[in-house]
PDB file of C-alpha atoms in Angstrom:
ATOM      1  CA  ALA A   1      -7.922   1.550  -8.095  1.00  0.00           C
ATOM      2  CA  GLN A   2      -4.440   0.145  -7.954  1.00  0.00           C
ATOM      3  CA  SER A   3      -3.246  -3.433  -7.665  1.00  0.00           C
ATOM      4  CA  VAL A   4      -0.236  -5.629  -8.303  1.00  0.00           C
ATOM      5  CA  THR A   5      -0.069  -9.250  -9.360  1.00  0.00           C
ATOM      6  CA  GLN A   6       3.001 -11.335  -8.718  1.00  0.00           C
ATOM      7  CA  LEU A   7       3.262 -14.325 -10.996  1.00  0.00           C
ATOM      8  CA  GLY A   8       4.512 -17.377  -9.165  1.00  0.00           C
ATOM      9  CA  SER A   9       4.256 -17.746  -5.417  1.00  0.00           C
ATOM     10  CA  HIS A  10       7.511 -19.728  -5.366  1.00  0.00           C
ATOM     11  CA  VAL A  11      10.554 -19.491  -7.614  1.00  0.00           C
ATOM     12  CA  SER A  12      13.587 -21.761  -7.284  1.00  0.00           C
ATOM     13  CA  VAL A  13      16.896 -21.137  -9.069  1.00  0.00           C
ATOM     14  CA  SER A  14      20.402 -22.524  -8.822  1.00  0.00           C
ATOM     15  CA  GLU A  15      23.159 -20.482  -7.262  1.00  0.00           C
ATOM     16  CA  GLY A  16      24.728 -18.365 -10.004  1.00  0.00           C
ATOM     17  CA  ALA A  17      21.652 -18.510 -12.242  1.00  0.00           C
ATOM     18  CA  LEU A  18      19.498 -15.598 -13.373  1.00  0.00           C
ATOM     19  CA  VAL A  19      16.765 -14.495 -10.984  1.00  0.00           C
ATOM     20  CA  LEU A  20      13.520 -13.251 -12.565  1.00  0.00           C
ATOM     21  CA  LEU A  21      10.542 -12.357 -10.385  1.00  0.00           C
ATOM     22  CA  ARG A  22       7.485 -11.149 -12.260  1.00  0.00           C
ATOM     23  CA  CYS A  23       5.156  -8.305 -11.311  1.00  0.00           C
ATOM     24  CA  ASN A  24       2.313  -6.717 -13.236  1.00  0.00           C
ATOM     25  CA  TYR A  25       0.480  -3.663 -11.992  1.00  0.00           C
ATOM     26  CA  SER A  26      -2.837  -1.977 -12.567  1.00  0.00           C
ATOM     27  CA  SER A  27      -3.203   1.736 -11.965  1.00  0.00           C
ATOM     28  CA  SER A  28      -5.527   4.483 -13.153  1.00  0.00           C
ATOM     29  CA  VAL A  29      -2.889   7.112 -12.356  1.00  0.00           C
ATOM     30  CA  PRO A  30       0.859   7.166 -12.978  1.00  0.00           C
ATOM     31  CA  PRO A  31       2.220   4.665 -10.491  1.00  0.00           C
ATOM     32  CA  TYR A  32       5.210   4.606  -8.275  1.00  0.00           C
ATOM     33  CA  LEU A  33       6.471   1.048  -7.924  1.00  0.00           C
ATOM     34  CA  PHE A  34       8.612  -0.735  -5.381  1.00  0.00           C
ATOM     35  CA  TRP A  35      10.214  -4.051  -4.668  1.00  0.00           C
ATOM     36  CA  TYR A  36      10.648  -5.003  -1.026  1.00  0.00           C
ATOM     37  CA  VAL A  37      12.449  -8.033   0.420  1.00  0.00           C
ATOM     38  CA  GLN A  38      11.530  -9.805   3.642  1.00  0.00           C
ATOM     39  CA  TYR A  39      13.905 -12.221   5.324  1.00  0.00           C
ATOM     40  CA  PRO A  40      12.475 -14.769   7.774  1.00  0.00           C
ATOM     41  CA  ASN A  41      11.061 -13.200  10.931  1.00  0.00           C
ATOM     42  CA  GLN A  42      12.002  -9.704   9.831  1.00  0.00           C
ATOM     43  CA  GLY A  43      10.297  -6.583   8.494  1.00  0.00           C
ATOM     44  CA  LEU A  44      10.416  -5.275   4.937  1.00  0.00           C
ATOM     45  CA  GLN A  45      13.517  -3.794   3.338  1.00  0.00           C
ATOM     46  CA  LEU A  46      13.298  -1.615   0.243  1.00  0.00           C
ATOM     47  CA  LEU A  47      15.231  -3.112  -2.685  1.00  0.00           C
ATOM     48  CA  LEU A  48      14.460  -0.466  -5.294  1.00  0.00           C
ATOM     49  CA  LYS A  49      11.846   2.021  -6.454  1.00  0.00           C
ATOM     50  CA  TYR A  50      10.518   3.503  -9.689  1.00  0.00           C
ATOM     51  CA  THR A  51       9.312   7.099  -9.423  1.00  0.00           C
ATOM     52  CA  SER A  52       8.914   8.159 -13.079  1.00  0.00           C
ATOM     53  CA  ALA A  53      12.563   8.926 -13.745  1.00  0.00           C
ATOM     54  CA  ALA A  54      14.679   6.250 -15.455  1.00  0.00           C
ATOM     55  CA  THR A  55      12.710   3.168 -16.494  1.00  0.00           C
ATOM     56  CA  LEU A  56      15.597   0.849 -15.580  1.00  0.00           C
ATOM     57  CA  VAL A  57      16.071   1.026 -11.844  1.00  0.00           C
ATOM     58  CA  LYS A  58      19.051  -0.370  -9.984  1.00  0.00           C
ATOM     59  CA  GLY A  59      18.722  -1.381  -6.369  1.00  0.00           C
ATOM     60  CA  ILE A  60      20.699  -2.924  -3.580  1.00  0.00           C
ATOM     61  CA  ASN A  61      22.369  -6.342  -3.613  1.00  0.00           C
ATOM     62  CA  GLY A  62      22.689  -6.365  -7.413  1.00  0.00           C
ATOM     63  CA  PHE A  63      18.962  -6.325  -8.174  1.00  0.00           C
ATOM     64  CA  GLU A  64      17.370  -4.216 -10.873  1.00  0.00           C
ATOM     65  CA  ALA A  65      13.906  -3.778 -12.372  1.00  0.00           C
ATOM     66  CA  GLU A  66      12.557  -2.301 -15.580  1.00  0.00           C
ATOM     67  CA  PHE A  67       9.323  -0.324 -15.785  1.00  0.00           C
ATOM     68  CA  LYS A  68       7.449  -1.189 -18.989  1.00  0.00           C
ATOM     69  CA  LYS A  69       4.313   0.899 -19.337  1.00  0.00           C
ATOM     70  CA  SER A  70       3.153  -0.898 -22.503  1.00  0.00           C
ATOM     71  CA  GLU A  71       3.230  -4.219 -20.648  1.00  0.00           C
ATOM     72  CA  THR A  72       2.232  -2.782 -17.235  1.00  0.00           C
ATOM     73  CA  SER A  73       5.133  -4.740 -15.802  1.00  0.00           C
ATOM     74  CA  PHE A  74       7.902  -4.162 -13.282  1.00  0.00           C
ATOM     75  CA  HIS A  75       9.866  -7.405 -13.202  1.00  0.00           C
ATOM     76  CA  LEU A  76      12.784  -7.862 -10.800  1.00  0.00           C
ATOM     77  CA  THR A  77      16.030  -9.414 -12.029  1.00  0.00           C
ATOM     78  CA  LYS A  78      19.486 -10.320 -10.787  1.00  0.00           C
ATOM     79  CA  PRO A  79      22.108 -11.776 -13.138  1.00  0.00           C
ATOM     80  CA  SER A  80      23.602 -14.250 -10.672  1.00  0.00           C
ATOM     81  CA  ALA A  81      21.777 -15.632  -7.645  1.00  0.00           C
ATOM     82  CA  HIS A  82      23.487 -15.956  -4.290  1.00  0.00           C
ATOM     83  CA  MET A  83      22.436 -18.151  -1.412  1.00  0.00           C
ATOM     84  CA  SER A  84      21.798 -15.033   0.672  1.00  0.00           C
ATOM     85  CA  ASP A  85      19.070 -13.951  -1.802  1.00  0.00           C
ATOM     86  CA  ALA A  86      16.703 -16.584  -0.423  1.00  0.00           C
ATOM     87  CA  ALA A  87      13.764 -14.580   0.962  1.00  0.00           C
ATOM     88  CA  GLU A  88      10.215 -13.382   0.242  1.00  0.00           C
ATOM     89  CA  TYR A  89       9.922 -10.613  -2.328  1.00  0.00           C
ATOM     90  CA  PHE A  90       7.002  -8.205  -2.590  1.00  0.00           C
ATOM     91  CA  CYS A  91       6.104  -5.936  -5.469  1.00  0.00           C
ATOM     92  CA  ALA A  92       4.139  -2.857  -4.422  1.00  0.00           C
ATOM     93  CA  VAL A  93       2.457   0.200  -5.926  1.00  0.00           C
ATOM     94  CA  THR A  94       1.372   3.606  -4.709  1.00  0.00           C
ATOM     95  CA  PRO A  95      -0.201   6.536  -6.610  1.00  0.00           C
ATOM     96  CA  GLY A  96       2.413   8.935  -7.853  1.00  0.00           C
ATOM     97  CA  TYR A  97       0.650  12.086  -6.712  1.00  0.00           C
ATOM     98  CA  SER A  98       1.173  11.844  -2.983  1.00  0.00           C
ATOM     99  CA  SER A  99       4.304  11.254  -1.018  1.00  0.00           C
ATOM    100  CA  ALA A 100       2.518   9.552   1.842  1.00  0.00           C
ATOM    101  CA  SER A 101      -0.200   7.373   0.367  1.00  0.00           C
ATOM    102  CA  LYS A 102      -0.816   3.794   1.345  1.00  0.00           C
ATOM    103  CA  ILE A 103       1.250   1.150  -0.401  1.00  0.00           C
ATOM    104  CA  ILE A 104      -0.544  -1.769  -2.014  1.00  0.00           C
ATOM    105  CA  PHE A 105       1.417  -5.012  -1.945  1.00  0.00           C
ATOM    106  CA  GLY A 106       1.307  -8.124  -4.046  1.00  0.00           C
ATOM    107  CA  SER A 107       0.974 -11.520  -2.442  1.00  0.00           C
ATOM    108  CA  GLY A 108       4.703 -12.162  -2.573  1.00  0.00           C
ATOM    109  CA  THR A 109       7.108 -14.560  -4.266  1.00  0.00           C
ATOM    110  CA  ARG A 110       9.294 -16.850  -2.208  1.00  0.00           C
ATOM    111  CA  LEU A 111      12.732 -17.207  -3.778  1.00  0.00           C
ATOM    112  CA  SER A 112      14.718 -20.364  -3.029  1.00  0.00           C
ATOM    113  CA  ILE A 113      18.317 -20.847  -4.097  1.00  0.00           C
ATOM    114  CA  ARG A 114      19.642 -24.342  -4.853  1.00  0.00           C
ATOM    115  CA  PRO A 115      23.341 -24.999  -4.136  1.00  0.00           C
TER     116      PRO A 115
ATOM    117  CA  GLU B   1      19.816   8.107  12.177  1.00  0.00           C
ATOM    118  CA  THR B   2      17.469   5.845  14.143  1.00  0.00           C
ATOM    119  CA  GLY B   3      15.312   3.426  12.191  1.00  0.00           C
ATOM    120  CA  VAL B   4      11.740   2.372  12.845  1.00  0.00           C
ATOM    121  CA  THR B   5      11.318   0.381  16.042  1.00  0.00           C
ATOM    122  CA  GLN B   6       8.339  -1.622  17.257  1.00  0.00           C
ATOM    123  CA  SER B   7       7.388  -3.185  20.569  1.00  0.00           C
ATOM    124  CA  PRO B   8       6.785  -5.781  21.694  1.00  0.00           C
ATOM    125  CA  THR B   9       8.404  -8.290  19.348  1.00  0.00           C
ATOM    126  CA  HIS B  10       5.963 -11.065  20.111  1.00  0.00           C
ATOM    127  CA  LEU B  11       2.643 -11.142  21.910  1.00  0.00           C
ATOM    128  CA  ILE B  12       0.133 -13.835  22.786  1.00  0.00           C
ATOM    129  CA  LYS B  13      -3.421 -12.844  23.619  1.00  0.00           C
ATOM    130  CA  THR B  14      -6.719 -14.607  24.159  1.00  0.00           C
ATOM    131  CA  ARG B  15      -9.787 -14.089  21.989  1.00  0.00           C
ATOM    132  CA  GLY B  16     -11.849 -11.138  23.229  1.00  0.00           C
ATOM    133  CA  GLN B  17      -8.918  -9.337  24.827  1.00  0.00           C
ATOM    134  CA  GLN B  18      -7.494  -5.980  23.805  1.00  0.00           C
ATOM    135  CA  VAL B  19      -3.945  -5.274  22.635  1.00  0.00           C
ATOM    136  CA  THR B  20      -1.753  -2.211  22.106  1.00  0.00           C
ATOM    137  CA  LEU B  21       1.229  -2.237  19.768  1.00  0.00           C
ATOM    138  CA  ARG B  22       3.785   0.559  19.658  1.00  0.00           C
ATOM    139  CA  CYS B  23       5.939   2.124  16.967  1.00  0.00           C
ATOM    140  CA  SER B  24       8.643   4.765  16.953  1.00  0.00           C
ATOM    141  CA  SER B  25       9.113   6.374  13.572  1.00  0.00           C
ATOM    142  CA  GLN B  26      12.402   7.086  11.854  1.00  0.00           C
ATOM    143  CA  SER B  27      14.027  10.369  12.768  1.00  0.00           C
ATOM    144  CA  GLY B  28      12.674  13.218  10.617  1.00  0.00           C
ATOM    145  CA  HIS B  29       9.533  11.354   9.506  1.00  0.00           C
ATOM    146  CA  ASN B  30       6.065  12.746  10.280  1.00  0.00           C
ATOM    147  CA  THR B  31       3.759  10.018   8.994  1.00  0.00           C
ATOM    148  CA  VAL B  32       3.124   6.521  10.321  1.00  0.00           C
ATOM    149  CA  SER B  33       1.276   3.733   8.521  1.00  0.00           C
ATOM    150  CA  TRP B  34       0.225   0.377   9.941  1.00  0.00           C
ATOM    151  CA  TYR B  35      -0.061  -2.856   7.988  1.00  0.00           C
ATOM    152  CA  GLN B  36      -1.299  -6.344   8.848  1.00  0.00           C
ATOM    153  CA  GLN B  37       0.534  -9.277   7.281  1.00  0.00           C
ATOM    154  CA  ALA B  38      -1.217 -12.608   7.681  1.00  0.00           C
ATOM    155  CA  LEU B  39       0.855 -15.749   7.255  1.00  0.00           C
ATOM    156  CA  GLY B  40       1.770 -16.319   3.614  1.00  0.00           C
ATOM    157  CA  GLN B  41       0.279 -13.051   2.397  1.00  0.00           C
ATOM    158  CA  GLY B  42       1.404  -9.567   1.520  1.00  0.00           C
ATOM    159  CA  PRO B  43       0.922  -6.695   3.977  1.00  0.00           C
ATOM    160  CA  GLN B  44      -2.525  -5.086   4.017  1.00  0.00           C
ATOM    161  CA  PHE B  45      -2.926  -1.370   4.809  1.00  0.00           C
ATOM    162  CA  ILE B  46      -4.777  -0.704   8.069  1.00  0.00           C
ATOM    163  CA  PHE B  47      -4.498   3.081   8.443  1.00  0.00           C
ATOM    164  CA  GLN B  48      -2.135   6.027   8.364  1.00  0.00           C
ATOM    165  CA  TYR B  49      -1.557   8.879  10.801  1.00  0.00           C
ATOM    166  CA  TYR B  50      -0.276  12.357  10.000  1.00  0.00           C
ATOM    167  CA  ARG B  51      -0.235  15.287  12.411  1.00  0.00           C
ATOM    168  CA  GLU B  52      -1.890  13.111  15.049  1.00  0.00           C
ATOM    169  CA  GLU B  53      -4.960  12.455  12.885  1.00  0.00           C
ATOM    170  CA  GLU B  54      -6.047   9.468  10.823  1.00  0.00           C
ATOM    171  CA  ASN B  55      -5.133  10.174   7.227  1.00  0.00           C
ATOM    172  CA  GLY B  56      -6.555   7.218   5.370  1.00  0.00           C
ATOM    173  CA  ARG B  57      -7.914   3.812   6.326  1.00  0.00           C
ATOM    174  CA  GLY B  58      -8.038   0.409   4.721  1.00  0.00           C
ATOM    175  CA  ASN B  59     -10.780  -2.182   4.930  1.00  0.00           C
ATOM    176  CA  PHE B  60     -10.521  -2.877   8.665  1.00  0.00           C
ATOM    177  CA  PRO B  61     -13.317  -2.665  11.265  1.00  0.00           C
ATOM    178  CA  PRO B  62     -13.515   0.125  13.874  1.00  0.00           C
ATOM    179  CA  ARG B  63     -12.122  -2.152  16.583  1.00  0.00           C
ATOM    180  CA  PHE B  64      -8.775  -1.372  14.965  1.00  0.00           C
ATOM    181  CA  SER B  65      -7.826   2.115  16.127  1.00  0.00           C
ATOM    182  CA  GLY B  66      -4.685   4.144  16.480  1.00  0.00           C
ATOM    183  CA  LEU B  67      -2.970   7.169  17.892  1.00  0.00           C
ATOM    184  CA  GLN B  68      -0.074   9.335  16.848  1.00  0.00           C
ATOM    185  CA  PHE B  69       1.788  11.395  19.412  1.00  0.00           C
ATOM    186  CA  PRO B  70       3.517  14.799  19.049  1.00  0.00           C
ATOM    187  CA  ASN B  71       6.876  13.040  18.694  1.00  0.00           C
ATOM    188  CA  TYR B  72       5.360  11.094  15.732  1.00  0.00           C
ATOM    189  CA  SER B  73       5.418   7.767  17.541  1.00  0.00           C
ATOM    190  CA  SER B  74       2.245   5.729  17.206  1.00  0.00           C
ATOM    191  CA  GLU B  75       0.065   3.047  18.758  1.00  0.00           C
ATOM    192  CA  LEU B  76      -2.193   0.468  17.172  1.00  0.00           C
ATOM    193  CA  ASN B  77      -5.036  -0.748  19.382  1.00  0.00           C
ATOM    194  CA  VAL B  78      -7.169  -3.761  18.620  1.00  0.00           C
ATOM    195  CA  ASN B  79     -10.252  -4.488  20.727  1.00  0.00           C
ATOM    196  CA  ALA B  80     -12.230  -7.723  21.000  1.00  0.00           C
ATOM    197  CA  LEU B  81      -9.484  -9.811  19.466  1.00  0.00           C
ATOM    198  CA  GLU B  82     -10.454 -12.549  17.044  1.00  0.00           C
ATOM    199  CA  LEU B  83      -8.451 -15.579  15.965  1.00  0.00           C
ATOM    200  CA  ASP B  84      -8.050 -14.062  12.481  1.00  0.00           C
ATOM    201  CA  ASP B  85      -6.217 -11.107  14.005  1.00  0.00           C
ATOM    202  CA  SER B  86      -3.191 -13.365  14.413  1.00  0.00           C
ATOM    203  CA  ALA B  87      -0.593 -11.809  12.119  1.00  0.00           C
ATOM    204  CA  LEU B  88       2.589  -9.788  11.849  1.00  0.00           C
ATOM    205  CA  TYR B  89       1.809  -6.104  12.379  1.00  0.00           C
ATOM    206  CA  LEU B  90       4.148  -3.763  10.579  1.00  0.00           C
ATOM    207  CA  CYS B  91       4.649  -0.096  11.191  1.00  0.00           C
ATOM    208  CA  ALA B  92       6.121   2.124   8.475  1.00  0.00           C
ATOM    209  CA  SER B  93       7.233   5.725   8.674  1.00  0.00           C
ATOM    210  CA  SER B  94       7.526   8.254   5.883  1.00  0.00           C
ATOM    211  CA  LEU B  95       7.753  11.970   5.265  1.00  0.00           C
ATOM    212  CA  GLN B  96       4.625  13.605   3.886  1.00  0.00           C
ATOM    213  CA  GLY B  97       5.566  16.475   1.670  1.00  0.00           C
ATOM    214  CA  GLY B  98       8.979  15.024   1.070  1.00  0.00           C
ATOM    215  CA  LEU B  99      10.563  14.176  -2.246  1.00  0.00           C
ATOM    216  CA  THR B 100      10.731  10.444  -1.737  1.00  0.00           C
ATOM    217  CA  TYR B 101       7.813   8.062  -1.753  1.00  0.00           C
ATOM    218  CA  GLU B 102       9.047   5.004   0.047  1.00  0.00           C
ATOM    219  CA  GLN B 103       7.990   3.935   3.490  1.00  0.00           C
ATOM    220  CA  TYR B 104      10.498   2.520   5.947  1.00  0.00           C
ATOM    221  CA  PHE B 105       9.328  -0.507   7.840  1.00  0.00           C
ATOM    222  CA  GLY B 106      10.000  -1.689  11.339  1.00  0.00           C
ATOM    223  CA  PRO B 107      10.683  -5.337  12.236  1.00  0.00           C
ATOM    224  CA  GLY B 108       7.064  -5.955  13.168  1.00  0.00           C
ATOM    225  CA  THR B 109       5.133  -7.348  16.121  1.00  0.00           C
ATOM    226  CA  ARG B 110       4.002 -10.964  15.861  1.00  0.00           C
ATOM    227  CA  LEU B 111       0.546 -11.246  17.460  1.00  0.00           C
ATOM    228  CA  THR B 112      -0.914 -14.652  18.209  1.00  0.00           C
ATOM    229  CA  VAL B 113      -4.542 -14.881  19.321  1.00  0.00           C
ATOM    230  CA  THR B 114      -5.608 -18.145  20.964  1.00  0.00           C
TER     231      THR B 114
END
């Protein structure tokens, strides 16, 4: 079975500060991992994905994440927060043997940016 | 390239009624998945359709059913609505057999059951 745990339901940082959103996964098979962002009253937008190639993955809007198998982690970072980054962020996992399997989401982390 | 679209945007229904939600998949995609996102939670997988057949189902009762049409668009039907069915329903399209693994989400339908 697969699952993801997002540590911290709410993270608040100052504009210009480092953003760190934590995600740990559990998977009995090699996982494919994703970060999605959801702005208020909108659907989900893919930020980045890990699919067993490079362990450091760069995404849109300056975000990146590093896959660490030894720590079963896939934390999301951004060096300098912008007000427009305020949103809900979801870490997600799917088994890496099928290109159309269901995606399992974490419970989400709400990111707030202080001026 | 046309993205995933869903209709309607918002819907209000009464307990016990039935509802149909619609989704048009992204051009070139052959698989549609449906998710339920309750307020303050992550999306939960309902089911997936590929080649007009159900191709996997989450922990949802049979009153949640779906269809996929030859043009890969899809419907989600919910019978005997309950208050707990109030949620954002997300449709996602993907390409089975493709080289990428992500699913592309539509904007969702907000269902309120009173």
